[in-house]
Amino acid sequence: MTGDRKESSELDRIVQNIMSVLESEDSKIYSEEVIAEFRDPANVGWVADADGRGIADGLCNDTMEITLKLDGDRVAKCMFFTDGCGATIACGSRLTKIAIGKNVDEALEIEPDYLADLLGGLPDDHKHCTSLAVIALRNALRDCVRRRREKEDGEP
Ligand code: FES
């Protein structure tokens, strides 16, 4: 085995060890639903030509951004981006999945506690991650409504 290969397999082994420690730590504090969502999150990124964009800033300094596209009154596309923790990624993923297909009023009614329940609960110090996601979604929905109204008002 050449020196480079040996170093790379050693590095792989170290990364594997770190991953398995992280996985065992995660499994102690997070539900299976949270772990599954943040390992394979859906709807990550930004919707092209979005009809609305919402941002929320947390007291923890994490942020969440949600962009949306409506089809009539229904959420057709919904994506998130966050610099937050794994729980926040799980919240963005699950929230965008459940928002798609709802009309604007229904999506505005999604509550942080409901999102937490869908995720099998969150540790106390991560409960605010649900609010961050829900506030970003509500801001994006209100932005859609505001832009639509402005467009309608601007038309002759
Ligand atoms: Fe702050 Fe998750 S959003 S720790």
Short mmCIF file of C-alpha atoms and ligand atoms in Angstrom, two decimals:
data_model
loop_
_atom_site.label_atom_id
_atom_site.label_comp_id
_atom_site.label_asym_id
_atom_site.label_seq_id
_atom_site.Cartn_x
_atom_site.Cartn_y
_atom_site.Cartn_z
CA MET A 1 0.00 0.00 0.00
CA THR A 2 1.44 3.40 -0.95
CA GLY A 3 1.79 6.15 1.66
CA ASP A 4 -1.08 8.19 0.14
CA ARG A 5 -3.46 5.22 0.10
CA LYS A 6 -2.55 4.28 3.64
CA GLU A 7 -3.22 7.87 4.79
CA SER A 8 -6.52 7.99 2.95
CA SER A 9 -7.76 4.67 4.40
CA GLU A 10 -6.63 5.88 7.84
CA LEU A 11 -8.60 9.09 7.26
CA ASP A 12 -11.66 7.08 6.17
CA ARG A 13 -11.41 5.02 9.35
CA ILE A 14 -11.19 8.16 11.52
CA VAL A 15 -14.19 9.74 9.71
CA GLN A 16 -16.15 6.48 10.17
CA ASN A 17 -15.35 6.50 13.89
CA ILE A 18 -16.43 10.13 14.24
CA MET A 19 -19.65 9.40 12.32
CA SER A 20 -20.51 6.42 14.50
CA VAL A 21 -19.91 8.47 17.67
CA LEU A 22 -22.12 11.27 16.28
CA GLU A 23 -24.79 8.77 15.29
CA SER A 24 -24.89 7.23 18.74
CA GLU A 25 -25.01 10.71 20.34
CA ASP A 26 -27.79 11.80 17.95
CA SER A 27 -29.80 8.68 18.66
CA LYS A 28 -29.75 9.53 22.37
CA ILE A 29 -31.25 13.00 22.02
CA TYR A 30 -33.25 12.94 18.78
CA SER A 31 -36.22 10.86 17.66
CA GLU A 32 -35.89 8.47 14.72
CA GLU A 33 -37.99 10.87 12.63
CA VAL A 34 -35.63 13.79 13.28
CA ILE A 35 -32.56 11.71 12.48
CA ALA A 36 -34.12 10.34 9.27
CA GLU A 37 -35.10 13.86 8.10
CA PHE A 38 -31.76 15.51 8.73
CA ARG A 39 -29.77 12.65 7.20
CA ASP A 40 -31.79 12.82 3.99
CA PRO A 41 -33.52 16.20 3.88
CA ALA A 42 -36.04 17.08 1.16
CA ASN A 43 -36.54 20.45 -0.55
CA VAL A 44 -33.15 21.96 0.27
CA GLY A 45 -32.30 25.10 -1.70
CA TRP A 46 -34.24 27.94 -3.27
CA VAL A 47 -37.27 27.88 -5.58
CA ALA A 48 -36.42 29.54 -8.91
CA ASP A 49 -38.67 32.55 -9.68
CA ALA A 50 -40.25 32.26 -6.25
CA ASP A 51 -43.58 34.01 -5.60
CA GLY A 52 -42.56 34.60 -1.99
CA ARG A 53 -39.54 34.53 0.26
CA GLY A 54 -39.42 34.47 4.05
CA ILE A 55 -36.55 34.60 6.51
CA ALA A 56 -36.51 33.96 10.25
CA ASP A 57 -33.64 34.66 12.64
CA GLY A 58 -33.36 32.74 15.88
CA LEU A 59 -31.99 33.99 19.19
CA CYS A 60 -29.39 31.24 18.74
CA ASN A 61 -28.17 33.16 15.63
CA ASP A 62 -29.40 30.44 13.28
CA THR A 63 -31.43 31.50 10.28
CA MET A 64 -33.95 29.78 8.01
CA GLU A 65 -35.04 30.95 4.59
CA ILE A 66 -38.05 29.56 2.75
CA THR A 67 -39.02 30.25 -0.85
CA LEU A 68 -42.36 29.31 -2.39
CA LYS A 69 -44.16 29.01 -5.66
CA LEU A 70 -47.96 29.05 -5.73
CA ASP A 71 -50.28 27.41 -8.22
CA GLY A 72 -53.44 29.46 -7.78
CA ASP A 73 -53.90 29.48 -4.02
CA ARG A 74 -51.95 26.25 -3.40
CA VAL A 75 -48.30 25.84 -2.48
CA ALA A 76 -46.80 24.12 -5.53
CA LYS A 77 -43.13 24.32 -4.55
CA CYS A 78 -41.53 25.03 -1.21
CA MET A 79 -37.81 24.88 -0.38
CA PHE A 80 -35.68 25.82 2.60
CA PHE A 81 -32.13 26.78 3.37
CA THR A 82 -30.64 27.05 6.84
CA ASP A 83 -27.30 27.51 8.55
CA GLY A 84 -28.81 25.94 11.67
CA CYS A 85 -28.46 22.68 13.54
CA GLY A 86 -29.53 19.18 12.49
CA ALA A 87 -32.91 19.64 14.17
CA THR A 88 -33.49 22.78 12.11
CA ILE A 89 -32.69 20.88 8.93
CA ALA A 90 -35.20 18.20 9.98
CA CYS A 91 -37.81 20.92 10.66
CA GLY A 92 -37.25 22.60 7.28
CA SER A 93 -37.47 19.28 5.47
CA ARG A 94 -40.67 18.07 7.16
CA LEU A 95 -42.33 21.50 7.10
CA THR A 96 -41.75 22.05 3.38
CA LYS A 97 -43.11 18.55 2.67
CA ILE A 98 -46.34 19.21 4.56
CA ALA A 99 -46.78 22.75 3.21
CA ILE A 100 -46.75 21.58 -0.42
CA GLY A 101 -50.35 21.00 -1.57
CA LYS A 102 -51.93 23.13 1.14
CA ASN A 103 -53.65 26.41 0.32
CA VAL A 104 -52.20 29.63 1.77
CA ASP A 105 -54.60 29.77 4.73
CA GLU A 106 -54.02 26.13 5.64
CA ALA A 107 -50.25 26.54 5.45
CA LEU A 108 -50.42 29.69 7.63
CA GLU A 109 -52.17 27.60 10.30
CA ILE A 110 -49.33 25.09 10.73
CA GLU A 111 -48.13 25.45 14.32
CA PRO A 112 -44.64 24.74 15.72
CA ASP A 113 -46.09 22.18 18.17
CA TYR A 114 -47.73 20.28 15.31
CA LEU A 115 -44.39 20.16 13.47
CA ALA A 116 -42.66 18.95 16.66
CA ASP A 117 -45.29 16.18 17.04
CA LEU A 118 -44.76 15.05 13.44
CA LEU A 119 -41.05 14.79 14.20
CA GLY A 120 -41.62 12.66 17.29
CA GLY A 121 -40.74 15.56 19.61
CA LEU A 122 -37.55 17.58 20.08
CA PRO A 123 -35.27 18.09 23.07
CA ASP A 124 -36.13 21.22 25.10
CA ASP A 125 -33.08 23.14 23.89
CA HIS A 126 -34.12 22.50 20.27
CA LYS A 127 -37.84 23.24 20.48
CA HIS A 128 -37.23 26.74 19.05
CA CYS A 129 -36.02 25.14 15.79
CA THR A 130 -39.67 24.40 14.91
CA SER A 131 -40.61 28.07 15.43
CA LEU A 132 -37.74 29.21 13.23
CA ALA A 133 -39.04 27.04 10.37
CA VAL A 134 -42.72 27.97 10.88
CA ILE A 135 -41.97 31.72 11.08
CA ALA A 136 -39.92 31.54 7.86
CA LEU A 137 -42.83 29.73 6.14
CA ARG A 138 -45.39 32.27 7.36
CA ASN A 139 -43.17 35.15 6.21
CA ALA A 140 -42.85 33.53 2.78
CA LEU A 141 -46.63 33.01 2.51
CA ARG A 142 -47.33 36.62 3.54
CA ASP A 143 -44.76 37.79 1.01
CA CYS A 144 -46.64 35.84 -1.70
CA VAL A 145 -49.94 37.46 -0.70
CA ARG A 146 -48.38 40.95 -0.54
CA ARG A 147 -46.71 40.60 -3.95
CA ARG A 148 -49.92 39.29 -5.50
CA ARG A 149 -51.92 42.23 -4.07
CA GLU A 150 -49.34 44.73 -5.33
CA LYS A 151 -49.50 43.15 -8.78
CA GLU A 152 -53.30 43.27 -8.81
CA ASP A 153 -53.32 46.89 -7.58
CA GLY A 154 -50.77 47.86 -10.22
CA GLU A 155 -52.82 46.44 -13.07
CA PRO A 156 -55.15 48.81 -14.93
FE1 FES B 1 -31.12 27.27 16.87
FE2 FES B 1 -31.72 24.84 15.94
S1 FES B 1 -32.44 26.76 15.26
S2 FES B 1 -30.33 25.35 17.54
#
